[in-house]
PDB file of C-alpha atoms in Angstrom:
ATOM      1  CA  MET A   1       0.117   0.131  -0.242  1.00 55.00           C
ATOM      2  CA  GLN A   2       1.402   3.193  -1.060  1.00 59.00           C
ATOM      3  CA  THR A   3       1.739   5.932   1.737  1.00 65.00           C
ATOM      4  CA  ASN A   4      -0.183   9.353   1.142  1.00 65.00           C
ATOM      5  CA  PRO A   5      -0.796   8.349  -2.482  1.00 78.00           C
ATOM      6  CA  THR A   6      -1.384  10.893  -5.223  1.00 88.00           C
ATOM      7  CA  HIS A   7      -4.834   9.431  -7.319  1.00 96.00           C
ATOM      8  CA  THR A   8      -6.204  12.195 -10.025  1.00 97.00           C
ATOM      9  CA  SER A   9      -9.474  10.000 -10.724  1.00 98.00           C
ATOM     10  CA  LEU A  10     -12.120   7.795  -9.248  1.00 98.00           C
ATOM     11  CA  VAL A  11     -14.470   5.506 -11.015  1.00 98.00           C
ATOM     12  CA  ALA A  12     -17.188   3.689  -9.047  1.00 98.00           C
ATOM     13  CA  VAL A  13     -19.183   0.887 -10.156  1.00 98.00           C
ATOM     14  CA  GLY A  14     -21.780  -0.952  -8.544  1.00 98.00           C
ATOM     15  CA  ASP A  15     -25.335  -0.945  -6.983  1.00 96.00           C
ATOM     16  CA  SER A  16     -27.304   1.090  -4.404  1.00 94.00           C
ATOM     17  CA  PHE A  17     -24.627   0.516  -2.244  1.00 96.00           C
ATOM     18  CA  THR A  18     -22.250   2.570  -4.182  1.00 98.00           C
ATOM     19  CA  GLU A  19     -25.263   4.800  -5.412  1.00 97.00           C
ATOM     20  CA  GLY A  20     -25.284   6.032  -1.844  1.00 96.00           C
ATOM     21  CA  MET A  21     -28.657   5.051  -0.509  1.00 93.00           C
ATOM     22  CA  SER A  22     -30.005   5.994   2.174  1.00 82.00           C
ATOM     23  CA  ASP A  23     -27.571   8.957   2.518  1.00 95.00           C
ATOM     24  CA  LEU A  24     -30.183  11.564   1.460  1.00 91.00           C
ATOM     25  CA  LEU A  25     -29.705  14.905   0.808  1.00 93.00           C
ATOM     26  CA  PRO A  26     -32.264  17.834   1.224  1.00 91.00           C
ATOM     27  CA  ASP A  27     -32.585  17.991  -2.471  1.00 91.00           C
ATOM     28  CA  GLY A  28     -33.689  14.098  -2.805  1.00 87.00           C
ATOM     29  CA  THR A  29     -30.673  12.832  -4.250  1.00 91.00           C
ATOM     30  CA  TYR A  30     -28.370  10.632  -2.335  1.00 94.00           C
ATOM     31  CA  ARG A  31     -24.468  11.405  -1.530  1.00 96.00           C
ATOM     32  CA  GLY A  32     -22.820   8.119   0.073  1.00 97.00           C
ATOM     33  CA  TRP A  33     -19.515   6.988   0.654  1.00 98.00           C
ATOM     34  CA  ALA A  34     -18.242   6.900  -2.885  1.00 98.00           C
ATOM     35  CA  ASP A  35     -19.089  10.680  -3.053  1.00 98.00           C
ATOM     36  CA  LEU A  36     -17.520  11.566   0.372  1.00 98.00           C
ATOM     37  CA  LEU A  37     -14.457   9.473  -0.602  1.00 98.00           C
ATOM     38  CA  ALA A  38     -14.140  11.627  -4.083  1.00 98.00           C
ATOM     39  CA  ALA A  39     -14.668  14.784  -2.065  1.00 97.00           C
ATOM     40  CA  ARG A  40     -11.361  14.223   0.145  1.00 96.00           C
ATOM     41  CA  MET A  41      -9.569  12.974  -2.797  1.00 96.00           C
ATOM     42  CA  ALA A  42     -10.411  16.176  -4.838  1.00 96.00           C
ATOM     43  CA  ALA A  43      -9.423  18.266  -1.427  1.00 94.00           C
ATOM     44  CA  VAL A  44      -5.711  16.869  -1.867  1.00 93.00           C
ATOM     45  CA  THR A  45      -5.335  16.839  -5.599  1.00 94.00           C
ATOM     46  CA  PRO A  46      -6.352  19.538  -7.880  1.00 93.00           C
ATOM     47  CA  GLY A  47      -8.223  18.726 -10.804  1.00 95.00           C
ATOM     48  CA  PHE A  48      -9.462  15.512  -9.438  1.00 97.00           C
ATOM     49  CA  ARG A  49     -12.033  13.740 -11.512  1.00 98.00           C
ATOM     50  CA  TYR A  50     -14.853  11.477 -10.501  1.00 98.00           C
ATOM     51  CA  ALA A  51     -17.506   9.059 -12.323  1.00 98.00           C
ATOM     52  CA  ASN A  52     -20.117   7.222 -10.315  1.00 98.00           C
ATOM     53  CA  LEU A  53     -21.712   4.803 -12.795  1.00 98.00           C
ATOM     54  CA  ALA A  54     -23.575   2.520  -9.982  1.00 98.00           C
ATOM     55  CA  VAL A  55     -27.557   1.995  -9.921  1.00 97.00           C
ATOM     56  CA  ARG A  56     -29.504   1.011  -7.490  1.00 93.00           C
ATOM     57  CA  GLY A  57     -30.925  -2.858  -7.787  1.00 92.00           C
ATOM     58  CA  LYS A  58     -28.406  -4.114 -10.173  1.00 95.00           C
ATOM     59  CA  LEU A  59     -27.421  -7.516 -10.249  1.00 95.00           C
ATOM     60  CA  ILE A  60     -23.565  -8.567 -11.317  1.00 97.00           C
ATOM     61  CA  GLN A  61     -24.782  -9.381 -14.701  1.00 97.00           C
ATOM     62  CA  GLN A  62     -26.088  -6.089 -15.437  1.00 97.00           C
ATOM     63  CA  ILE A  63     -23.108  -4.285 -13.793  1.00 98.00           C
ATOM     64  CA  VAL A  64     -20.770  -6.396 -16.110  1.00 98.00           C
ATOM     65  CA  ASP A  65     -23.120  -5.741 -19.168  1.00 98.00           C
ATOM     66  CA  GLU A  66     -23.655  -2.013 -18.380  1.00 97.00           C
ATOM     67  CA  GLN A  67     -20.844  -0.464 -16.279  1.00 98.00           C
ATOM     68  CA  VAL A  68     -17.426  -2.563 -16.618  1.00 98.00           C
ATOM     69  CA  ASP A  69     -16.457  -1.766 -20.185  1.00 98.00           C
ATOM     70  CA  VAL A  70     -17.696   1.863 -19.457  1.00 98.00           C
ATOM     71  CA  ALA A  71     -15.563   2.158 -16.526  1.00 98.00           C
ATOM     72  CA  ALA A  72     -12.769   0.439 -18.145  1.00 98.00           C
ATOM     73  CA  ALA A  73     -12.671   2.828 -20.906  1.00 98.00           C
ATOM     74  CA  MET A  74     -12.245   5.603 -18.684  1.00 98.00           C
ATOM     75  CA  ARG A  75      -8.758   4.466 -17.694  1.00 98.00           C
ATOM     76  CA  PRO A  76      -9.182   6.067 -14.084  1.00 98.00           C
ATOM     77  CA  ASP A  77      -6.124   5.780 -11.035  1.00 98.00           C
ATOM     78  CA  VAL A  78      -8.898   4.242  -9.097  1.00 98.00           C
ATOM     79  CA  ILE A  79     -11.761   1.957  -9.838  1.00 98.00           C
ATOM     80  CA  THR A  80     -14.042   0.648  -6.758  1.00 98.00           C
ATOM     81  CA  LEU A  81     -16.204  -2.565  -7.625  1.00 98.00           C
ATOM     82  CA  VAL A  82     -18.856  -3.723  -5.324  1.00 98.00           C
ATOM     83  CA  GLY A  83     -21.269  -6.219  -6.714  1.00 97.00           C
ATOM     84  CA  GLY A  84     -22.933  -9.571  -6.603  1.00 97.00           C
ATOM     85  CA  LEU A  85     -24.609  -8.892  -3.069  1.00 94.00           C
ATOM     86  CA  ASN A  86     -28.133  -8.340  -4.614  1.00 92.00           C
ATOM     87  CA  ASP A  87     -27.804 -11.685  -6.312  1.00 94.00           C
ATOM     88  CA  THR A  88     -27.056 -13.496  -3.025  1.00 93.00           C
ATOM     89  CA  LEU A  89     -30.248 -11.902  -1.470  1.00 86.00           C
ATOM     90  CA  ARG A  90     -32.539 -13.535  -4.330  1.00 86.00           C
ATOM     91  CA  PRO A  91     -34.324 -16.602  -3.532  1.00 82.00           C
ATOM     92  CA  LYS A  92     -32.629 -18.234  -6.345  1.00 87.00           C
ATOM     93  CA  CYS A  93     -28.935 -17.797  -6.627  1.00 93.00           C
ATOM     94  CA  ASP A  94     -26.323 -19.841  -8.886  1.00 96.00           C
ATOM     95  CA  MET A  95     -23.197 -18.913  -6.837  1.00 96.00           C
ATOM     96  CA  VAL A  96     -20.947 -20.386  -9.557  1.00 97.00           C
ATOM     97  CA  ARG A  97     -22.404 -17.741 -11.895  1.00 97.00           C
ATOM     98  CA  VAL A  98     -21.989 -15.101  -9.819  1.00 98.00           C
ATOM     99  CA  ARG A  99     -18.507 -15.936  -9.305  1.00 98.00           C
ATOM    100  CA  ASP A 100     -17.912 -16.101 -12.946  1.00 98.00           C
ATOM    101  CA  LEU A 101     -19.036 -12.993 -13.650  1.00 98.00           C
ATOM    102  CA  LEU A 102     -17.286 -11.177 -10.753  1.00 98.00           C
ATOM    103  CA  THR A 103     -14.271 -12.794 -12.244  1.00 98.00           C
ATOM    104  CA  GLU A 104     -15.114 -11.545 -15.477  1.00 98.00           C
ATOM    105  CA  ALA A 105     -15.616  -7.790 -14.084  1.00 98.00           C
ATOM    106  CA  VAL A 106     -12.165  -7.709 -12.260  1.00 98.00           C
ATOM    107  CA  GLU A 107     -10.446  -9.071 -15.272  1.00 98.00           C
ATOM    108  CA  ARG A 108     -11.436  -6.379 -17.370  1.00 98.00           C
ATOM    109  CA  LEU A 109     -10.988  -3.685 -14.958  1.00 98.00           C
ATOM    110  CA  ALA A 110      -7.673  -4.665 -13.201  1.00 98.00           C
ATOM    111  CA  PRO A 111      -5.631  -3.792 -16.380  1.00 98.00           C
ATOM    112  CA  ASN A 112      -7.448  -0.679 -16.991  1.00 98.00           C
ATOM    113  CA  CYS A 113      -6.376   1.347 -13.867  1.00 98.00           C
ATOM    114  CA  LYS A 114      -3.894   1.783 -11.493  1.00 97.00           C
ATOM    115  CA  GLN A 115      -5.563   0.475  -8.510  1.00 98.00           C
ATOM    116  CA  LEU A 116      -8.659  -1.489  -8.239  1.00 98.00           C
ATOM    117  CA  VAL A 117     -10.478  -1.636  -4.968  1.00 98.00           C
ATOM    118  CA  LEU A 118     -13.019  -4.452  -3.890  1.00 98.00           C
ATOM    119  CA  MET A 119     -14.851  -4.970  -0.722  1.00 98.00           C
ATOM    120  CA  ARG A 120     -16.313  -7.227   1.821  1.00 97.00           C
ATOM    121  CA  SER A 121     -19.693  -5.702   2.007  1.00 94.00           C
ATOM    122  CA  PRO A 122     -21.073  -4.809   5.529  1.00 94.00           C
ATOM    123  CA  GLY A 123     -24.058  -6.915   6.819  1.00 87.00           C
ATOM    124  CA  ARG A 124     -26.564  -5.941   9.388  1.00 84.00           C
ATOM    125  CA  GLN A 125     -27.019  -8.175  12.216  1.00 80.00           C
ATOM    126  CA  GLY A 126     -30.454  -9.756  12.067  1.00 75.00           C
ATOM    127  CA  PRO A 127     -32.395 -13.026  10.742  1.00 72.00           C
ATOM    128  CA  VAL A 128     -32.120 -11.853   7.026  1.00 66.00           C
ATOM    129  CA  LEU A 129     -28.201 -11.991   7.014  1.00 71.00           C
ATOM    130  CA  GLU A 130     -27.930 -15.348   8.959  1.00 80.00           C
ATOM    131  CA  ARG A 131     -30.209 -16.837   6.130  1.00 84.00           C
ATOM    132  CA  PHE A 132     -28.013 -15.444   3.551  1.00 87.00           C
ATOM    133  CA  ARG A 133     -24.623 -15.758   5.187  1.00 90.00           C
ATOM    134  CA  PRO A 134     -23.313 -18.704   3.483  1.00 93.00           C
ATOM    135  CA  ARG A 135     -23.927 -17.199   0.142  1.00 94.00           C
ATOM    136  CA  MET A 136     -22.409 -14.031   1.411  1.00 93.00           C
ATOM    137  CA  GLU A 137     -19.212 -15.457   2.603  1.00 94.00           C
ATOM    138  CA  ALA A 138     -18.716 -17.442  -0.275  1.00 96.00           C
ATOM    139  CA  LEU A 139     -19.171 -14.042  -2.401  1.00 97.00           C
ATOM    140  CA  PHE A 140     -16.523 -12.751  -0.126  1.00 97.00           C
ATOM    141  CA  ALA A 141     -14.146 -15.699  -0.576  1.00 97.00           C
ATOM    142  CA  CYS A 142     -13.990 -14.935  -4.250  1.00 98.00           C
ATOM    143  CA  VAL A 143     -13.274 -11.397  -3.627  1.00 98.00           C
ATOM    144  CA  GLU A 144     -10.099 -12.503  -1.665  1.00 98.00           C
ATOM    145  CA  GLU A 145      -9.092 -14.607  -4.251  1.00 98.00           C
ATOM    146  CA  LEU A 146      -9.536 -12.187  -7.271  1.00 98.00           C
ATOM    147  CA  ALA A 147      -7.731  -9.492  -5.137  1.00 98.00           C
ATOM    148  CA  ALA A 148      -4.730 -11.735  -4.407  1.00 98.00           C
ATOM    149  CA  ARG A 149      -4.704 -12.589  -7.796  1.00 98.00           C
ATOM    150  CA  HIS A 150      -4.926  -9.086  -9.737  1.00 98.00           C
ATOM    151  CA  ASP A 151      -3.269  -6.983  -6.752  1.00 98.00           C
ATOM    152  CA  ALA A 152      -6.550  -5.456  -5.818  1.00 98.00           C
ATOM    153  CA  LEU A 153      -7.175  -3.700  -2.341  1.00 98.00           C
ATOM    154  CA  VAL A 154      -9.704  -5.411  -0.050  1.00 98.00           C
ATOM    155  CA  VAL A 155     -11.915  -3.241   2.164  1.00 98.00           C
ATOM    156  CA  ASP A 156     -12.996  -5.588   5.057  1.00 97.00           C
ATOM    157  CA  LEU A 157     -16.600  -3.714   5.924  1.00 97.00           C
ATOM    158  CA  TYR A 158     -18.164  -7.249   6.852  1.00 95.00           C
ATOM    159  CA  GLY A 159     -15.576  -7.615   9.593  1.00 94.00           C
ATOM    160  CA  ALA A 160     -16.103  -4.267  11.263  1.00 96.00           C
ATOM    161  CA  PRO A 161     -18.503  -4.329  14.393  1.00 95.00           C
ATOM    162  CA  ALA A 162     -19.886  -0.853  13.531  1.00 96.00           C
ATOM    163  CA  LEU A 163     -21.155  -2.047  10.261  1.00 96.00           C
ATOM    164  CA  SER A 164     -23.049  -4.533  11.773  1.00 93.00           C
ATOM    165  CA  ASP A 165     -24.733  -2.316  14.474  1.00 93.00           C
ATOM    166  CA  PRO A 166     -28.381  -1.838  13.341  1.00 90.00           C
ATOM    167  CA  ARG A 167     -28.145   1.816  14.512  1.00 92.00           C
ATOM    168  CA  LEU A 168     -26.104   2.337  11.394  1.00 95.00           C
ATOM    169  CA  TRP A 169     -28.819   1.237   8.832  1.00 92.00           C
ATOM    170  CA  ASP A 170     -31.702   3.041   7.533  1.00 88.00           C
ATOM    171  CA  VAL A 171     -35.339   2.035   8.625  1.00 81.00           C
ATOM    172  CA  ASP A 172     -35.231  -0.221   5.193  1.00 82.00           C
ATOM    173  CA  ARG A 173     -32.735  -2.187   6.801  1.00 74.00           C
ATOM    174  CA  LEU A 174     -30.740  -2.370   3.618  1.00 87.00           C
ATOM    175  CA  HIS A 175     -29.024   0.386   3.585  1.00 91.00           C
ATOM    176  CA  LEU A 176     -26.528   2.356   5.586  1.00 95.00           C
ATOM    177  CA  THR A 177     -27.464   5.639   7.121  1.00 94.00           C
ATOM    178  CA  ALA A 178     -25.321   8.587   6.693  1.00 96.00           C
ATOM    179  CA  GLU A 179     -23.143   7.895   9.355  1.00 97.00           C
ATOM    180  CA  GLY A 180     -22.676   4.539   7.963  1.00 96.00           C
ATOM    181  CA  HIS A 181     -21.648   5.863   4.556  1.00 97.00           C
ATOM    182  CA  ARG A 182     -19.200   8.241   6.343  1.00 98.00           C
ATOM    183  CA  ARG A 183     -17.437   5.326   7.857  1.00 98.00           C
ATOM    184  CA  VAL A 184     -17.290   3.458   4.832  1.00 98.00           C
ATOM    185  CA  ALA A 185     -15.592   6.317   2.933  1.00 98.00           C
ATOM    186  CA  GLU A 186     -12.922   6.296   5.820  1.00 98.00           C
ATOM    187  CA  ALA A 187     -12.290   2.683   5.385  1.00 98.00           C
ATOM    188  CA  VAL A 188     -11.558   2.901   1.780  1.00 98.00           C
ATOM    189  CA  TRP A 189      -9.820   6.434   2.513  1.00 98.00           C
ATOM    190  CA  GLN A 190      -7.250   4.598   4.877  1.00 97.00           C
ATOM    191  CA  THR A 191      -7.190   1.439   2.449  1.00 97.00           C
ATOM    192  CA  LEU A 192      -5.878   3.433  -0.408  1.00 97.00           C
ATOM    193  CA  GLY A 193      -2.924   4.599   2.117  1.00 96.00           C
ATOM    194  CA  HIS A 194      -4.406   8.149   3.284  1.00 95.00           C
ATOM    195  CA  PRO A 195      -3.530   9.072   6.939  1.00 95.00           C
ATOM    196  CA  PRO A 196      -6.774   8.271   9.101  1.00 97.00           C
ATOM    197  CA  GLU A 197      -9.270  11.137  10.080  1.00 96.00           C
ATOM    198  CA  ASP A 198     -11.005   8.538  11.990  1.00 97.00           C
ATOM    199  CA  PRO A 199      -9.169   5.773  13.557  1.00 96.00           C
ATOM    200  CA  ASP A 200     -11.793   4.182  15.204  1.00 97.00           C
ATOM    201  CA  TRP A 201     -14.243   3.952  12.352  1.00 98.00           C
ATOM    202  CA  ALA A 202     -14.791   0.183  12.782  1.00 97.00           C
ATOM    203  CA  ILE A 203     -15.788   0.930  16.508  1.00 97.00           C
ATOM    204  CA  PRO A 204     -19.519   0.915  17.041  1.00 94.00           C
ATOM    205  CA  PRO A 205     -21.334   3.990  18.467  1.00 90.00           C
ATOM    206  CA  ALA A 206     -21.655   4.434  22.105  1.00 78.00           C
ATOM    207  CA  ALA A 207     -24.048   1.947  23.597  1.00 70.00           C
ATOM    208  CA  THR A 208     -27.724   3.310  24.012  1.00 61.00           C
ATOM    209  CA  LEU A 209     -30.926   1.725  25.581  1.00 56.00           C
ATOM    210  CA  PRO A 210     -32.410  -0.408  23.336  1.00 63.00           C
ATOM    211  CA  PRO A 211     -35.990   0.093  22.343  1.00 62.00           C
ATOM    212  CA  GLY A 212     -39.099  -1.407  24.178  1.00 63.00           C
ATOM    213  CA  TRP A 213     -40.911  -4.254  22.912  1.00 57.00           C
ATOM    214  CA  ALA A 214     -43.823  -2.099  21.665  1.00 57.00           C
ATOM    215  CA  SER A 215     -41.597   0.009  19.397  1.00 56.00           C
ATOM    216  CA  ARG A 216     -39.561  -2.993  18.048  1.00 53.00           C
ATOM    217  CA  ARG A 217     -43.085  -4.259  17.207  1.00 60.00           C
ATOM    218  CA  VAL A 218     -44.191  -0.954  15.525  1.00 48.00           C
ATOM    219  CA  ALA A 219     -41.006  -0.600  13.776  1.00 50.00           C
ATOM    220  CA  ASP A 220     -41.300  -4.068  12.127  1.00 49.00           C
ATOM    221  CA  VAL A 221     -44.780  -3.612  11.268  1.00 49.00           C
ATOM    222  CA  ARG A 222     -43.602  -0.019   9.239  1.00 58.00           C
ATOM    223  CA  PHE A 223     -40.667  -1.901   8.090  1.00 49.00           C
ATOM    224  CA  ALA A 224     -42.755  -4.747   6.589  1.00 49.00           C
ATOM    225  CA  ARG A 225     -45.364  -2.416   4.996  1.00 55.00           C
ATOM    226  CA  ARG A 226     -43.291   0.196   3.346  1.00 57.00           C
ATOM    227  CA  HIS A 227     -39.898  -1.937   2.446  1.00 47.00           C
ATOM    228  CA  LEU A 228     -40.505  -5.484   2.707  1.00 52.00           C
ATOM    229  CA  LEU A 229     -43.793  -5.850   0.816  1.00 53.00           C
ATOM    230  CA  PRO A 230     -42.731  -3.949  -2.270  1.00 55.00           C
ATOM    231  CA  TRP A 231     -39.275  -5.764  -2.290  1.00 51.00           C
ATOM    232  CA  ILE A 232     -40.861  -9.277  -2.296  1.00 55.00           C
ATOM    233  CA  GLY A 233     -43.165  -7.898  -5.234  1.00 60.00           C
ATOM    234  CA  ARG A 234     -40.239  -6.495  -7.343  1.00 52.00           C
ATOM    235  CA  ARG A 235     -38.560 -10.028  -6.575  1.00 53.00           C
ATOM    236  CA  LEU A 236     -41.867 -11.746  -7.717  1.00 55.00           C
ATOM    237  CA  THR A 237     -42.367  -9.512 -11.161  1.00 56.00           C
ATOM    238  CA  GLY A 238     -38.627  -9.621 -11.886  1.00 58.00           C
ATOM    239  CA  ARG A 239     -38.448  -5.735 -11.658  1.00 57.00           C
ATOM    240  CA  SER A 240     -35.900  -3.771 -10.016  1.00 58.00           C
ATOM    241  CA  SER A 241     -35.852  -0.768  -8.096  1.00 61.00           C
ATOM    242  CA  GLY A 242     -33.173   0.583 -10.670  1.00 58.00           C
ATOM    243  CA  ASP A 243     -35.164  -0.389 -13.642  1.00 64.00           C
ATOM    244  CA  GLY A 244     -34.901   2.908 -16.004  1.00 76.00           C
ATOM    245  CA  LEU A 245     -32.435   5.005 -13.830  1.00 90.00           C
ATOM    246  CA  PRO A 246     -29.377   6.478 -15.471  1.00 92.00           C
ATOM    247  CA  PRO A 247     -25.733   6.219 -13.782  1.00 96.00           C
ATOM    248  CA  LYS A 248     -25.592   8.664 -10.981  1.00 93.00           C
ATOM    249  CA  ARG A 249     -22.426  10.343 -12.482  1.00 96.00           C
ATOM    250  CA  PRO A 250     -22.005   9.089 -15.637  1.00 97.00           C
ATOM    251  CA  ASP A 251     -18.885  10.865 -16.886  1.00 98.00           C
ATOM    252  CA  LEU A 252     -15.417  11.295 -15.541  1.00 98.00           C
ATOM    253  CA  LEU A 253     -15.458  15.043 -14.964  1.00 97.00           C
ATOM    254  CA  PRO A 254     -13.607  17.336 -12.461  1.00 97.00           C
ATOM    255  CA  TYR A 255     -15.283  17.111  -8.886  1.00 95.00           C
ATOM    256  CA  ASP A 256     -16.094  20.055  -6.937  1.00 83.00           C
ATOM    257  CA  HIS A 257     -15.561  19.089  -3.293  1.00 61.00           C
ATOM    258  CA  GLY A 258     -16.737  22.457  -1.888  1.00 55.00           C
TER     259      GLY A 258
END
């Protein structure tokens, strides 16, 4: 790992995690860890350029088909790739195919950037994670193997206690809060070799009293009505929350970090 590196450009590839949901800004757009990281990198490198090709709901096949060649053609200093987790959450998931597609993505991206960054995605504590944990860990084993083969960096968010804390997850239980995204940005920043701004990013927030039984049941009902049932409906009909949406920031342009 290079200490105090100078990177002049960043392209982020992926799904809702990289798009920035649920780090909502007042104007209704999402910020997220990739924007926060780009702002830090732009602050130390004049003329820094940034593109974010991520679109919510994308499966690894769609990421390969729609984003990988675009990112490779930009030939940036840094490419971040996070994908495949949406596949693992589907009722039917061919992990061999997911592994093959992730391998294809890495093999096409690694030669076209100075530094490829992969991640072990964060997972919220709870029954959903437990149900899909074997698939997720199989995905992360593939990430580690590909990183070793292609000299990519791996950011271990899955192993960070803070990012399994339910308090850092939005009410939809699928996306990180603004504080969660801030911690991810810090993790990637440090992995790239920059000096820490928050050495304790992986440590959970201070303990608070857990909500009472009644409050938890109300939250469960609200979650099921607003988020779980629509999510199941999209799975059953083959739709995605990202259908028809363009990439977040499709062009590699100078980034105004102010």
